Short mmCIF file of C-alpha atoms and ligand atoms in Angstrom, two decimals:
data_model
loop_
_atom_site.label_atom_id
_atom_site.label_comp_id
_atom_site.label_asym_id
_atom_site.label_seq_id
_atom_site.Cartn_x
_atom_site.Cartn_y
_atom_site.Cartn_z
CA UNK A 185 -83.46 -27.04 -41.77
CA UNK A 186 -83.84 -30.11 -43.93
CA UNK A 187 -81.05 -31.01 -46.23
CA UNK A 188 -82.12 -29.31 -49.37
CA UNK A 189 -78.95 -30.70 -51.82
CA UNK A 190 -78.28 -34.16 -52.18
CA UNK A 191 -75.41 -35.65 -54.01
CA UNK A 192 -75.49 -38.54 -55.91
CA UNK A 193 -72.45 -38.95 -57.82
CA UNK A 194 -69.15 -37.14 -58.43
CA UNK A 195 -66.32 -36.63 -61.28
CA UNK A 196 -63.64 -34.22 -60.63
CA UNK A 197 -65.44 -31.64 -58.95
CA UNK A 198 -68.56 -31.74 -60.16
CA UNK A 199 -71.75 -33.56 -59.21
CA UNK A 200 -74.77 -35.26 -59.82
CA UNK A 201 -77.15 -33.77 -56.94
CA UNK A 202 -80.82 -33.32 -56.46
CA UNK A 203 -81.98 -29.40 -55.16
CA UNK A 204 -85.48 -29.98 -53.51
CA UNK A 205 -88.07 -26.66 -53.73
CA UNK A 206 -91.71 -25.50 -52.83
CA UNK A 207 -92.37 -26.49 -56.77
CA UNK A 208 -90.38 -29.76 -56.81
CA UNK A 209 -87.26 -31.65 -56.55
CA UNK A 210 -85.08 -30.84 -59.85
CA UNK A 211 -81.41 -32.94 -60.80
CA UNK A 212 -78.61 -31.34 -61.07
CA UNK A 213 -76.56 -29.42 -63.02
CA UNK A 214 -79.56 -28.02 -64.01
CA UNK A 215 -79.75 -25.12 -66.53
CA UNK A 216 -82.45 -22.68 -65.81
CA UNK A 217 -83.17 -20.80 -69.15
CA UNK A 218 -84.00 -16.88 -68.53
CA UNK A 219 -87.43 -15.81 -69.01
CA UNK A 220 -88.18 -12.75 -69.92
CA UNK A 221 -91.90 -11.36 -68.31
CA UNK A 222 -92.79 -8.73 -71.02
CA UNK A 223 -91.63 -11.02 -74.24
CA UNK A 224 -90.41 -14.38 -73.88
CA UNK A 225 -89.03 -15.72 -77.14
CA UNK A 226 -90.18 -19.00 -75.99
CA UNK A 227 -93.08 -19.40 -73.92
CA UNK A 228 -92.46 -21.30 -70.19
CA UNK A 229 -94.59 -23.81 -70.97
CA UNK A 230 -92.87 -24.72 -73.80
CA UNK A 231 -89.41 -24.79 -72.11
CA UNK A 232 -91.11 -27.24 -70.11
CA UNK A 233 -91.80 -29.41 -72.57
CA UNK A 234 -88.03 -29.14 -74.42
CA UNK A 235 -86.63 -30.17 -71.24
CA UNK A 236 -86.44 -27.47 -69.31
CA UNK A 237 -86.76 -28.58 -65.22
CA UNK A 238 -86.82 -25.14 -64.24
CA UNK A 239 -86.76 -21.50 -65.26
CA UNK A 240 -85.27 -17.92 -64.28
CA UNK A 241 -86.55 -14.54 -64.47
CA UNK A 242 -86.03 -11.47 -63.02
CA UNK A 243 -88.38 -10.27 -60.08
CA UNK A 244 -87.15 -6.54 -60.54
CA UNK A 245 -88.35 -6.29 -63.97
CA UNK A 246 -91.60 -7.34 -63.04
CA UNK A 247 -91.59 -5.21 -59.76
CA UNK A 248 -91.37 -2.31 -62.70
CA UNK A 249 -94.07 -2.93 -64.65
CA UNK A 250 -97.16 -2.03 -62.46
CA UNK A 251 -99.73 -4.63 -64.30
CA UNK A 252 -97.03 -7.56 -64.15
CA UNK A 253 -96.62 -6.78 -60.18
CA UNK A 254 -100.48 -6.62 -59.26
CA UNK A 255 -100.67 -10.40 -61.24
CA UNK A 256 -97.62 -11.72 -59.44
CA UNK A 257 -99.23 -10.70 -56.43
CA UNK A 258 -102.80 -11.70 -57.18
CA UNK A 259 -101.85 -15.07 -59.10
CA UNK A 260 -98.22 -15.87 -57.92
CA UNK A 261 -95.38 -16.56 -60.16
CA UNK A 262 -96.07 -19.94 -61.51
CA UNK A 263 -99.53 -18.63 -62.55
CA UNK A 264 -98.48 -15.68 -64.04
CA UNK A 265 -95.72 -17.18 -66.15
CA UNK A 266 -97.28 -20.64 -66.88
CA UNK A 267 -94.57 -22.47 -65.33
CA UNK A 268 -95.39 -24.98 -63.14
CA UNK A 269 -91.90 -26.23 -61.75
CA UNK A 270 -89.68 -24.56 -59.70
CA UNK A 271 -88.48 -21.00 -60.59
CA UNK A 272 -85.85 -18.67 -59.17
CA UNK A 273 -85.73 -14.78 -59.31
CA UNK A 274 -82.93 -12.78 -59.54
CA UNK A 275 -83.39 -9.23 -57.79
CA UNK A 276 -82.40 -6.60 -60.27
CA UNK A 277 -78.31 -6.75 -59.29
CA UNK A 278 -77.55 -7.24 -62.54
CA UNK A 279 -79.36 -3.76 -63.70
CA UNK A 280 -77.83 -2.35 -60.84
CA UNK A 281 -74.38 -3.45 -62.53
CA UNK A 282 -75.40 -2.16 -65.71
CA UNK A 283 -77.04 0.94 -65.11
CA UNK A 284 -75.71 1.89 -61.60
CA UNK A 285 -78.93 2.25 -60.03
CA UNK A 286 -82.17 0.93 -59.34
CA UNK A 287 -85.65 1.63 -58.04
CA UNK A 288 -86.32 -0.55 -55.16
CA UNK A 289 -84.54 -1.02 -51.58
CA UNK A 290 -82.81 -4.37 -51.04
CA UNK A 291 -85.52 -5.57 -48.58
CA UNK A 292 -88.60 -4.30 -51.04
CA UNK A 293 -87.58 -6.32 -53.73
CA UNK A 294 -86.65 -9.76 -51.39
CA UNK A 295 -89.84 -9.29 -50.06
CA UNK A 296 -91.49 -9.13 -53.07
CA UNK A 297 -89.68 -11.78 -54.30
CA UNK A 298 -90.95 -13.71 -50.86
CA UNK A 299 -94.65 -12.98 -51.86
CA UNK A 300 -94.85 -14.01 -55.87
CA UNK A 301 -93.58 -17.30 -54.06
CA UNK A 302 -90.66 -17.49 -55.63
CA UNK A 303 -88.63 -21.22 -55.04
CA UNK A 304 -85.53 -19.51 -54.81
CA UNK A 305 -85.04 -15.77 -53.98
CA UNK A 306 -82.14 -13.54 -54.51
CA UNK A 307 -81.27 -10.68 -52.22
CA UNK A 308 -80.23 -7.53 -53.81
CA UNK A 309 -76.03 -8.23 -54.03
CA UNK A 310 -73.48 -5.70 -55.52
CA UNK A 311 -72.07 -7.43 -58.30
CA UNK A 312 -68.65 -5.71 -58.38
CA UNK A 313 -66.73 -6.04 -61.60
CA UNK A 314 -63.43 -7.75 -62.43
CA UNK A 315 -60.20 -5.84 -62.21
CA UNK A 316 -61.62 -3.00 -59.85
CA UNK A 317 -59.36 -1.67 -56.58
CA UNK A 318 -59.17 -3.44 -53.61
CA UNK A 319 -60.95 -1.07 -51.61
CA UNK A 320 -63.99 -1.04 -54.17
CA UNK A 321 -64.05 -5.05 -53.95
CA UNK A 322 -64.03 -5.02 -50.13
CA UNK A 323 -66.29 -1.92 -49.49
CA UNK A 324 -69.10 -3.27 -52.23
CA UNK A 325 -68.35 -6.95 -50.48
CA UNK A 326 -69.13 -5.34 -47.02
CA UNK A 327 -72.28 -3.98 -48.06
CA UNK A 328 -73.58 -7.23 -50.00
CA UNK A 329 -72.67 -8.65 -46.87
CA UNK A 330 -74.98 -6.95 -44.66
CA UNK A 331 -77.51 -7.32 -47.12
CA UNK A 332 -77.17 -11.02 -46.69
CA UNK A 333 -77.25 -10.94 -43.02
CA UNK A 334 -80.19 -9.17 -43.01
CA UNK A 335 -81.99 -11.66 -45.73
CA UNK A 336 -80.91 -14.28 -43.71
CA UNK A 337 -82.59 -13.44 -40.87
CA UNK A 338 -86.03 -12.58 -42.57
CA UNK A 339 -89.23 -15.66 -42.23
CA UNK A 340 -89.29 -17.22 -45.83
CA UNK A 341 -90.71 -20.54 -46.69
CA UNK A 342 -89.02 -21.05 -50.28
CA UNK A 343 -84.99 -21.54 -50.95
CA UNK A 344 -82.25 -18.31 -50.00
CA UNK A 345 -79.60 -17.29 -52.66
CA UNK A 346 -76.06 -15.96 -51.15
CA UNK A 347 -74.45 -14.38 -54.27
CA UNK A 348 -70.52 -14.40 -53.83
CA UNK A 349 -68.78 -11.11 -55.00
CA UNK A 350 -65.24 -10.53 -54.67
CA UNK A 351 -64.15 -9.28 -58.19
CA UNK A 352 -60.76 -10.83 -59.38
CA UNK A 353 -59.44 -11.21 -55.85
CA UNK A 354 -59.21 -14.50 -55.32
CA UNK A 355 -58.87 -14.24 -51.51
CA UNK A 356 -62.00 -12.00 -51.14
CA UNK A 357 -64.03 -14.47 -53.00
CA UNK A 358 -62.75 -17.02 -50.36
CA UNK A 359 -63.60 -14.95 -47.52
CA UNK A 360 -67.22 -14.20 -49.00
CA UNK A 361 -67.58 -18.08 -49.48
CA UNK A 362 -66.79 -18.75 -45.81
CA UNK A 363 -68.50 -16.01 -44.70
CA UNK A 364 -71.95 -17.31 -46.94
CA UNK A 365 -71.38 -20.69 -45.21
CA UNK A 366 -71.95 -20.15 -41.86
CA UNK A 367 -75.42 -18.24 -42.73
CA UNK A 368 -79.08 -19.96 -43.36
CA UNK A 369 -78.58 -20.15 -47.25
CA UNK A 370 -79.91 -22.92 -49.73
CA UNK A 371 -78.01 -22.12 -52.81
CA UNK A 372 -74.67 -20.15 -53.44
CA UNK A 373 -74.35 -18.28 -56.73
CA UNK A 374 -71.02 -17.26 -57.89
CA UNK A 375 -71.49 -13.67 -59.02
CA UNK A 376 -69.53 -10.82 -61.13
CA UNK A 377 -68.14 -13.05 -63.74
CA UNK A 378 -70.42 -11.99 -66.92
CA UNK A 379 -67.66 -9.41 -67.77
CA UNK A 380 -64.79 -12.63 -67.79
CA UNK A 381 -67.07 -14.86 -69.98
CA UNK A 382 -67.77 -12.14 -72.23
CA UNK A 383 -63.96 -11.48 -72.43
CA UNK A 384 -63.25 -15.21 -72.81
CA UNK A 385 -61.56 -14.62 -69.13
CA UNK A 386 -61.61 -18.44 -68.77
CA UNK A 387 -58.35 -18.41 -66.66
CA UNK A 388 -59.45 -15.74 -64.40
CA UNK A 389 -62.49 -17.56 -63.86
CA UNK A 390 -61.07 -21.17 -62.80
CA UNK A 391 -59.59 -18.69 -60.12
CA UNK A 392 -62.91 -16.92 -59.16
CA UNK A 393 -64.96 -20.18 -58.70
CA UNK A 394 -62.44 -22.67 -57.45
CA UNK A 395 -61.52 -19.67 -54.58
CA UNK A 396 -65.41 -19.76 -53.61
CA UNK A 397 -65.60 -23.12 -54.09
CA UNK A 398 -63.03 -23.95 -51.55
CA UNK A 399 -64.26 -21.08 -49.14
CA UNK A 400 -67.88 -23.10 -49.21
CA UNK A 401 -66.95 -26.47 -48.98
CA UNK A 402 -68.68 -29.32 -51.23
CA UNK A 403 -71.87 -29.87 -49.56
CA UNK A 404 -73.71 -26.33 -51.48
CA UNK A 405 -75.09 -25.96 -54.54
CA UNK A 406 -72.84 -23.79 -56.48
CA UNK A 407 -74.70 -21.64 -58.91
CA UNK A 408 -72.69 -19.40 -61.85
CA UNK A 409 -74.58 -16.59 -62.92
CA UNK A 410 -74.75 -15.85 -66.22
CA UNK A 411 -73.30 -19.09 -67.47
CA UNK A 412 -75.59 -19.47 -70.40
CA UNK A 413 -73.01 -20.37 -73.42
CA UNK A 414 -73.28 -24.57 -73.51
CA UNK A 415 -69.22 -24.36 -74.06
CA UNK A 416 -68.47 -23.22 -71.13
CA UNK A 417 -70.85 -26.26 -68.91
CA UNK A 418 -68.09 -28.46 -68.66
CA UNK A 419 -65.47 -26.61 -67.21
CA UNK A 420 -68.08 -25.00 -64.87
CA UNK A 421 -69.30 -28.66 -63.82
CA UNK A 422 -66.13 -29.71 -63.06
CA UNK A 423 -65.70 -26.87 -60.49
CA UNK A 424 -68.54 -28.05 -58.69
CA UNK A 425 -71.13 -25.23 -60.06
CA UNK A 426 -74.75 -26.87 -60.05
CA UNK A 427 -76.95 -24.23 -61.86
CA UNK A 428 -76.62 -22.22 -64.74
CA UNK A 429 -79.24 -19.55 -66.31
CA UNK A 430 -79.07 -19.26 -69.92
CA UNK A 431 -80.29 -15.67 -71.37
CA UNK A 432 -77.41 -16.44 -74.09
CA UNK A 433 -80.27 -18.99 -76.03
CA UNK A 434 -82.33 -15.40 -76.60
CA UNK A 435 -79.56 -13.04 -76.55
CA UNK A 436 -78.08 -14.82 -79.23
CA UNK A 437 -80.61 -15.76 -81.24
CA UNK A 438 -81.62 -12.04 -81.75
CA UNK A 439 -78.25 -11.68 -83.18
CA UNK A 440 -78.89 -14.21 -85.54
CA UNK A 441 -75.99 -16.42 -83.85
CA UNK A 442 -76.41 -20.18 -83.65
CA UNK A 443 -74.85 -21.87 -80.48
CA UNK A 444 -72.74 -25.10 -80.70
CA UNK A 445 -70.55 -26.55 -77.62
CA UNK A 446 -67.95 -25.44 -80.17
CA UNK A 447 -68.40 -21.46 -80.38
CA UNK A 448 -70.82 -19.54 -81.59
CA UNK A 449 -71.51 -18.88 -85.27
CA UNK A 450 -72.96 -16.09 -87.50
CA UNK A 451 -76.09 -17.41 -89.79
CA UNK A 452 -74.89 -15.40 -92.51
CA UNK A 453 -71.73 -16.83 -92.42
CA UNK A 454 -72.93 -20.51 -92.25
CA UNK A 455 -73.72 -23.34 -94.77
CA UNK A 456 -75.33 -25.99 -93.05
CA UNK A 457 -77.21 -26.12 -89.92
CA UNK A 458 -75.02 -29.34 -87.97
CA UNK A 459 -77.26 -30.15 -85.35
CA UNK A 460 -80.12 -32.69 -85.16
CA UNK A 461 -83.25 -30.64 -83.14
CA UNK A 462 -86.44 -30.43 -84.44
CA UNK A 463 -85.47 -27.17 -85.68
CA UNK A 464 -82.24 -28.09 -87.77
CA UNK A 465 -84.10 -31.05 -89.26
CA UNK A 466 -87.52 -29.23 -90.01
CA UNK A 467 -85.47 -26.42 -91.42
CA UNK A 468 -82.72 -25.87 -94.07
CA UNK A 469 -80.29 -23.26 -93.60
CA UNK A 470 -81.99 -20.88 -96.04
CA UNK A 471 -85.71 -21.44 -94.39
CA UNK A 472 -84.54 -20.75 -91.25
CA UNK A 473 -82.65 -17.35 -92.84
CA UNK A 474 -86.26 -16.48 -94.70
CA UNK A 475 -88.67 -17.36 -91.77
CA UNK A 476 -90.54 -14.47 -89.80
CA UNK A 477 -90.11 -16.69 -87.31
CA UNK A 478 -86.20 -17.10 -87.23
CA UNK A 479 -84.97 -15.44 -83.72
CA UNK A 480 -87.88 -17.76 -82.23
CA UNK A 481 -86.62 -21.36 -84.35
CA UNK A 482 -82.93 -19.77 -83.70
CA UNK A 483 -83.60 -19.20 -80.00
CA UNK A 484 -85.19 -22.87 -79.97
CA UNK A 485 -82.32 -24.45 -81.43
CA UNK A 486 -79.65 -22.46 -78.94
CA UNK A 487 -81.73 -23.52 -76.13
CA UNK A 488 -81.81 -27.22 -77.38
CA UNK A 489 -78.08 -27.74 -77.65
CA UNK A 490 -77.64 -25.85 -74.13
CA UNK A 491 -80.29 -28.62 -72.60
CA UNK A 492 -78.26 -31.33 -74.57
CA UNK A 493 -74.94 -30.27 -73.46
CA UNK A 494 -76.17 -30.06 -69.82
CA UNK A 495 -76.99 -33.90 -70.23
CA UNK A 496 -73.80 -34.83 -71.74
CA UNK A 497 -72.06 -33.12 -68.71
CA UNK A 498 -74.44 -34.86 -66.18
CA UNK A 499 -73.26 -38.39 -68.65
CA UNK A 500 -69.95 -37.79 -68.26
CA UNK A 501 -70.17 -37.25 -64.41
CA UNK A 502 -72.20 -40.44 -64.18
CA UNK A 503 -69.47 -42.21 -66.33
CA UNK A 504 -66.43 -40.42 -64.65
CA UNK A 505 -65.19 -39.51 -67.78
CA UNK A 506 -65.89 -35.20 -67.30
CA UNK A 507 -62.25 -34.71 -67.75
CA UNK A 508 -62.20 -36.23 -71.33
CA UNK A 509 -65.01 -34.42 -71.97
CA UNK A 510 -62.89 -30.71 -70.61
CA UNK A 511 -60.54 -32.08 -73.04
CA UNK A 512 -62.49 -31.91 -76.37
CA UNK A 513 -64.54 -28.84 -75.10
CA UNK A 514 -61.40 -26.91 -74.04
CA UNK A 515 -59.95 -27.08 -77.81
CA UNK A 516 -62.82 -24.88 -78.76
CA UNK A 517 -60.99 -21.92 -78.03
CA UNK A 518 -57.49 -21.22 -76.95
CA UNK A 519 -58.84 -19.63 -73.79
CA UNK A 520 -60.68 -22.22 -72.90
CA UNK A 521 -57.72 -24.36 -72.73
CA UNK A 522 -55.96 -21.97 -70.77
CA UNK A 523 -58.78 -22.13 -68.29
CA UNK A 524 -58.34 -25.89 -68.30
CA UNK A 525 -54.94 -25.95 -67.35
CA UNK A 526 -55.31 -23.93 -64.65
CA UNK A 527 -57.74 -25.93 -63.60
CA UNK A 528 -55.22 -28.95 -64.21
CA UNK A 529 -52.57 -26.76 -61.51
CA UNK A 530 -55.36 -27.28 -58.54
CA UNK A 531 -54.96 -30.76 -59.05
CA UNK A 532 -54.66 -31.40 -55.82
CA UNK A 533 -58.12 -29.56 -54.61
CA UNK A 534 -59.93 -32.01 -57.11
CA UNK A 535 -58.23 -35.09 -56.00
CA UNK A 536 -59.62 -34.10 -52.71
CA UNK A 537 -62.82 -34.21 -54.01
CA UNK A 538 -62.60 -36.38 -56.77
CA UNK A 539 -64.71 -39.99 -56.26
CA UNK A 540 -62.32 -43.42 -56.53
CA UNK A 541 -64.39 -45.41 -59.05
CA UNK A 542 -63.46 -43.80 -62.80
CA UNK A 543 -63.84 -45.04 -66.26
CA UNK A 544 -61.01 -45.97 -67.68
CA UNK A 545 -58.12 -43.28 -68.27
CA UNK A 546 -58.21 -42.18 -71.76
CA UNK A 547 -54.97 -40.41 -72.56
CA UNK A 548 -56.30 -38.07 -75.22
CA UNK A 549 -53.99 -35.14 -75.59
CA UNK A 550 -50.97 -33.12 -73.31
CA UNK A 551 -53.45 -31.67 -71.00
CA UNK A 552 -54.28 -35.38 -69.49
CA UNK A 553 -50.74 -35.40 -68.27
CA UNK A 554 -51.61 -32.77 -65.89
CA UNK A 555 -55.25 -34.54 -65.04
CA UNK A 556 -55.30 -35.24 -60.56
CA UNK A 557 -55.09 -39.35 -61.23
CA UNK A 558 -50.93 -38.45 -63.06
CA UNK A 559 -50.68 -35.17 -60.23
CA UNK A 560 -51.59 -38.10 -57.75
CA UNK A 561 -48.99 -40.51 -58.83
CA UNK A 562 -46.02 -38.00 -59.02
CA UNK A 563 -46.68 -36.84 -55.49
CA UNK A 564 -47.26 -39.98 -54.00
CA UNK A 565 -44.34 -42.39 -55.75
CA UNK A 566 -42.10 -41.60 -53.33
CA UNK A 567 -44.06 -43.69 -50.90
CA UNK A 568 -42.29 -46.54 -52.73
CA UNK A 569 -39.75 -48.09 -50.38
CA UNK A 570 -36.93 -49.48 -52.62
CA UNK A 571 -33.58 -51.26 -51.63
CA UNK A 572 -30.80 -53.12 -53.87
CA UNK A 573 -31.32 -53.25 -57.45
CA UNK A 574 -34.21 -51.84 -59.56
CA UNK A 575 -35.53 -52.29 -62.80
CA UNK A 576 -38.07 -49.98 -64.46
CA UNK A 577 -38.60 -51.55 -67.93
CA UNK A 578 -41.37 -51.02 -70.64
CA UNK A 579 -40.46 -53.96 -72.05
CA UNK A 580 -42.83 -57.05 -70.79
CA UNK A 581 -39.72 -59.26 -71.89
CA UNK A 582 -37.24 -58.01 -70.62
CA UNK A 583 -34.40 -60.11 -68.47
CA UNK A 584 -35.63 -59.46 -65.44
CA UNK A 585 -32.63 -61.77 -63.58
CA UNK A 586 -30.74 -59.98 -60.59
CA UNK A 587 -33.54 -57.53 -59.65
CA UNK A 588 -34.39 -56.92 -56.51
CA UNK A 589 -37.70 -54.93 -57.66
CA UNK A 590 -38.82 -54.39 -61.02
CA UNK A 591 -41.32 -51.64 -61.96
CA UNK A 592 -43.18 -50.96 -65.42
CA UNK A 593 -43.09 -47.86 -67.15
CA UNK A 594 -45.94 -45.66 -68.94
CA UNK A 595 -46.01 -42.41 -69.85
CA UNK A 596 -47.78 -40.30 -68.31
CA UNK A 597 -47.16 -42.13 -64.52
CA UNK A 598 -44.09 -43.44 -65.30
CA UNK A 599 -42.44 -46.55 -62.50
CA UNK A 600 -45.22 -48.19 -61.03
CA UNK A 601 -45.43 -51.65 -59.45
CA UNK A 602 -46.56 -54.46 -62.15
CA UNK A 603 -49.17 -55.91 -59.81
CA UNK A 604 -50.62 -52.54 -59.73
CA UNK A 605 -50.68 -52.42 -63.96
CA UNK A 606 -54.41 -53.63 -64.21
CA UNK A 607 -55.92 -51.55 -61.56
CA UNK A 608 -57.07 -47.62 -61.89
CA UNK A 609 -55.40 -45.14 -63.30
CA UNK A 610 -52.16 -47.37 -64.73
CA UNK A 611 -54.81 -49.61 -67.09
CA UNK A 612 -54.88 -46.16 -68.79
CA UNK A 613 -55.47 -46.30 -72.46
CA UNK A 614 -52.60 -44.41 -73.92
CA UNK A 615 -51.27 -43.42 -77.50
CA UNK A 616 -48.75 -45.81 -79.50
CA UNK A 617 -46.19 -42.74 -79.14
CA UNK A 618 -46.14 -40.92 -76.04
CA UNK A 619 -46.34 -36.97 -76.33
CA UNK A 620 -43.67 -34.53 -74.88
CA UNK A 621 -46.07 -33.80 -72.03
CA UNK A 622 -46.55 -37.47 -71.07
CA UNK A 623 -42.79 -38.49 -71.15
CA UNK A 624 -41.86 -34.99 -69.19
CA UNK A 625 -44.38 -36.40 -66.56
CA UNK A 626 -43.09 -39.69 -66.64
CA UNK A 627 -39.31 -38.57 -66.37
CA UNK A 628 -40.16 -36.41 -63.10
CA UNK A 629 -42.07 -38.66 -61.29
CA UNK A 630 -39.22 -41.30 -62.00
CA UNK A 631 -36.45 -38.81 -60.53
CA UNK A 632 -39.23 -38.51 -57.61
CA UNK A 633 -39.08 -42.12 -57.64
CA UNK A 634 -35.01 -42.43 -57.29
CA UNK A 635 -34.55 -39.15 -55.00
CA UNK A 636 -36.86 -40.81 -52.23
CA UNK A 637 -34.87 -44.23 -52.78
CA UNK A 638 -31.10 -42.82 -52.46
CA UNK A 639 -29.64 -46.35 -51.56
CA UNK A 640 -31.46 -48.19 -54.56
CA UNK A 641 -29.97 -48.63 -58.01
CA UNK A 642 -32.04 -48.17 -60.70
CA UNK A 643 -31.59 -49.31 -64.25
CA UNK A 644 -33.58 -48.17 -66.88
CA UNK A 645 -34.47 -50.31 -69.70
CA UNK A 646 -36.90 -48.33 -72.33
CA UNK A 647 -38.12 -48.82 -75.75
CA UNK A 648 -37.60 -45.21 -75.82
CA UNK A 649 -37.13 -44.83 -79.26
CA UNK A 650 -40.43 -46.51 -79.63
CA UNK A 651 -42.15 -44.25 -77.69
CA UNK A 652 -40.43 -40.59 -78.80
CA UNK A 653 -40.67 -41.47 -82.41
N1 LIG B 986 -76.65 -11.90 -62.94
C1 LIG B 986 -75.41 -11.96 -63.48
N2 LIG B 986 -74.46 -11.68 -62.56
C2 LIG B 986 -75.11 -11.45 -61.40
C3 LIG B 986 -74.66 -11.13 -60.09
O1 LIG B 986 -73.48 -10.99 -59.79
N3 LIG B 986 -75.65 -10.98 -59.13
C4 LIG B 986 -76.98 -11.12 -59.43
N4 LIG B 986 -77.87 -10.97 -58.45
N5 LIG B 986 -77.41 -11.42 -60.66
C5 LIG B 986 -76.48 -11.58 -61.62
ZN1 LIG B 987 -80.44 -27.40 -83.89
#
C-alpha cells in the first residue's frame, strides 16, 4: 500500500503531515467539522469556503433515513452533501454508546459506508466508557477487535479507520494500539474519551492518548474523536493526534455558547463579542442576540475560531514554539494545566520524538521548567566529566583564576559549559528573577552535576539574591 501520511515537520509530538484520499490530499492537523445529513447549521459547501479541507458525518444516520440512503447510493456522498473534498464517516458507535443499541450489523454499515464512497470509513467499534471494570474494557476491546480484523480484511478502495478503545486503562489502550498497527489501517482514531473532555478529564486523557500513541508508533495519523472544543487543539497536537471532528461549533451554538481558545461563554452573560470573523465584526453583541438567524451566525463564529486555532497550532509546530503555545492555552482552566503537566512527566517520550531545530526557549511560566529541552539537561549533565576545581558562576565577571573548569549557571538548566551558552536550549530567554520551579530545577540538576563528579570541587558563586528576589 502506498504511504498515505507524510510528515513534514515536528514540535513536541505533534506534526505537520499531509493524509492523501480518493477526494484529495488534505494538511494536517486538520479539523473535520461534523455535518449533520438531515439539518446542517452550515451548509458543506460553505464550510468549504471558511476553510474547511474536509468534513465528517455520520453514515449510520443516513443508513436510517430511507430517502438519504437511496441518494447516497444513487449519487454518492460528495453529491449528496455538496462537498467536494474528502469526507470521513463515522459508523453509528457513538449512538451505540449513547443509546446501547443500534440497527445495523457491523459489516452492513462498513459496507455501506464502502459504497457512498466514503474517503475514510469507520468500522462499527465499541466505544467503552472511562472508569468501567477491567473485564468490561477487555471483553468490549475483544470484540472491537474482531470487528477490525474482519474490516481489515474486506476489498475497499478509500482510507480504513482502527478506533482504539481501552477505557481508562492505560495498558489496554497500549495493547489496542499495537494490536491496530500490525493491521491494513490508514488512520487511527483514539476513541472513548468524549465522557473525559466533557468532565474536563484532561489528566486522564494525556494518559489515554500518549498510551496509544506509544503502542502505534509515530508514523499514523492519530485521530481524537470528539475533539471539537478549539482549547483543547494544542494539547491534543502535541500528543501527536492529526484529526479532530468538531460537532462542538453546532452543539454549542444551539446553546447559545460562543467558543474562544479560552472556554466557552454564555451570550447572555457576555458584553462584547472579542473576536474578529465576519460574524463578530458584521454583528454587535445585541444583533447577534436579536437575529432569527443567531445559532447559524453563532455556529459560524464557533466554527471560525476552531479553523483559526487549528492554524495557530499548525504555526506553532512550523515555528517549534507548540510548547509556549500549551503554556498560554493550559491557563484556561486549571484542568487543563493539570493535563499539561502530565504531559510535562513523559518528557522523555517527547524528547524521543521531539525534532532538534526549535525557536528559541521562551521561559514563560513554572511549567517550562518541566518542558523535555530542561528534562533533557538534568538527565544528561552527568555526562560531564569533571576533575580538580570547578566553578559554576552566574556572574560573567567573576575571578575565574585557579579553575580547572568553569560552568555558567541559568535557571531552569542550571551548570552548563560556557561554549555551549549560545547554542539551543541554554540561549533560552528567561525572566529577570527566576521562579521557584526554575531554581528547584536548576539546584537538582547541579547536585546531578556534583554526584556524577565525586572527585571534583565545586564552588558556587551566584547572584542568588538577584535571582530569588
Ligand atoms: N465518536 C466519539 N467517540 C467515538 C468512538 O469511540 N468511536 C466512534 N466510532 N465514534 C466516536
Ligand atoms: Zn467571531
Amino acid at each position: 500500500m502506498p504511504d498515505r501520511f507524510e510528515i513534514l515537520h515536528k514540535d513536541l509530538a505533534g506534526r505537520i503531515g499531509r493524509l492523501s484520499t480518493l477526494h484529495g490530499t488534505i494538511e494536517t492537523p486538520a479539523l473535520m467539522p461534523v455535518v449533520n445529513p438531515h439539518l446542517p447549521l452550515i451548509p458543506p459547501d460553505e464550510l468549504e469556503k471558511m476553510g474547511a479541507d474536509m468534513v465528517i458525518t455520520n453514515s449510520y444516520i443516513i443508513h436510517q433515513d430511507p430517502d438519504l440512503r437511496i441518494q447516497a447510493i444513487e449519487r454518492g456522498l460528495h453529491d449528496l452533501l455538496g462537498f467536494s473534498g474528502p469526507i470521513m464517516t463515522d459508523s453509528g458507535a457513538f449512538q451505540l454508546s449513547v443509546y446501547g443499541d443500534i440497527d445495523v450489523s457491523p459489516l452492513e454499515i462498513l459496507n455501506f459506508q464502502f459504497a457512498i464512497k466514503s474517503d475514510i470509513a469507520v468500522p462499527l467499534d465499541i466505544p467503552t466508557p472511562p472508569d468501567v471494570t477491567r473485564e468490561r474494557a477487555e471483553s468490549e476491546l475483544q470484540i472491537t477487535e474482531e470487528r477490525l480484523v474482519q474490516a481489515a480484511s474486506l476489498e475497499r478502495s478509500g482510507l480504513l479507520a482502527c478506533p482504539i478503545q481501552g477505557s481508562t486503562y492505560t495498558d489496554l489502550r497500549e495493547k489496542a494500539a499495537r494490536f491496530a498497527r500490525d493491521l491494513p489501517f490508514d488512520v487511527y482514531p483514539v476513541g472513548g474519551v468524549v465522557p473525559l473532555m466533557e468532565a474536563y478529564r484532561y489528566r486522564d486523557l494525556v494518559d489515554v492518548v500518549t498510551s496509544a500513541k506509544k503502542g502505534l508508533g509515530s508514523g499514523r495519523p492519530v485521530h481524537l474523536f470528539g475533539a471539537g472544543h478549539p482549547m483543547i487543539f494544542a494539547l491534543a497536537a502535541a500528543m501527536g493526534c492529526d484529526l479532530f471532528d468538531s460537532a462542538a461549533y453546532a452543539l454549542f451554538a444551539r446553546q447559545d455558547r460562543y467558543l474562544t481558545v479560552h472556554g466557552t461563554g454564555k451570550l447572555e452573560e457576555m458584553s462584547y463579542l472579542p473576536c474578529c470573523c465576519p460574524v463578530c465584526q458584521e454583528h454587535t453583541l445585541k444583533e447577534l442576540m436579536d437575529s432569527p438567524e443567531k445559532t447559524k451566525l453563532l455556529a459560524r463564529h464557533n466554527l471560525y475560531v476552531s479553523l483559526q486555532e487549528m492554524k495557530q497550532v499548525k504555526e506553532s509546530i512550523r515555528e517549534g514554539s507548540l510548547w509556549d503555545l500549551l503554556e498560554t492555552r493550559c491557563r484556561s482552566h486549571p484542568r487543563m494545566l493539570d493535563g499539561l503537566k502530565r504531559l510535562g512527566a513523559q518528557s522523555q517520550w517527547l524528547e524521543s520524538l521531539d525534532s532538534a531545530g526549535k525557536s528559541t526557549f521562551f521561559y514563560l511560566s513554572p511549567e517550562s521548567a518541566s518542558r523535555p529541552e530542561v528534562m533533557r539537561c538534568a538527565r544528561r549533565i552527568d555526562r560531564i566529566s569533571l576533575q580538580g576545581n570547578v566553578l559554576i558562576t552566574d556572574d560573567s565577571q567573576a575571578d575565574t583564576s585557579g579553575f580547572a573548569h568553569v560552568l555558567h549557571f541559568k535557571p531552569p538548566f542550571g551548570p552548563y559549559p560556557p561554549e555551549l551558552s549560545e547554542t539551543y536550549p541554554f540561549n533560552a530567554e528567561v525572566p529577570e528573577k527566576a521562579d521557584d520551579a526554575a531554581i528547584n530545577q536548576a539546584a537538582i540538576n547541579t547536585e546531578f552535576m556534583m554526584r556524577a563528579n565525586p572527585d571534583a570541587r565545586f564552588c558556587i558563586r551566584l547572584k542568588i539574591g538577584d535571582l530569588i528576589k
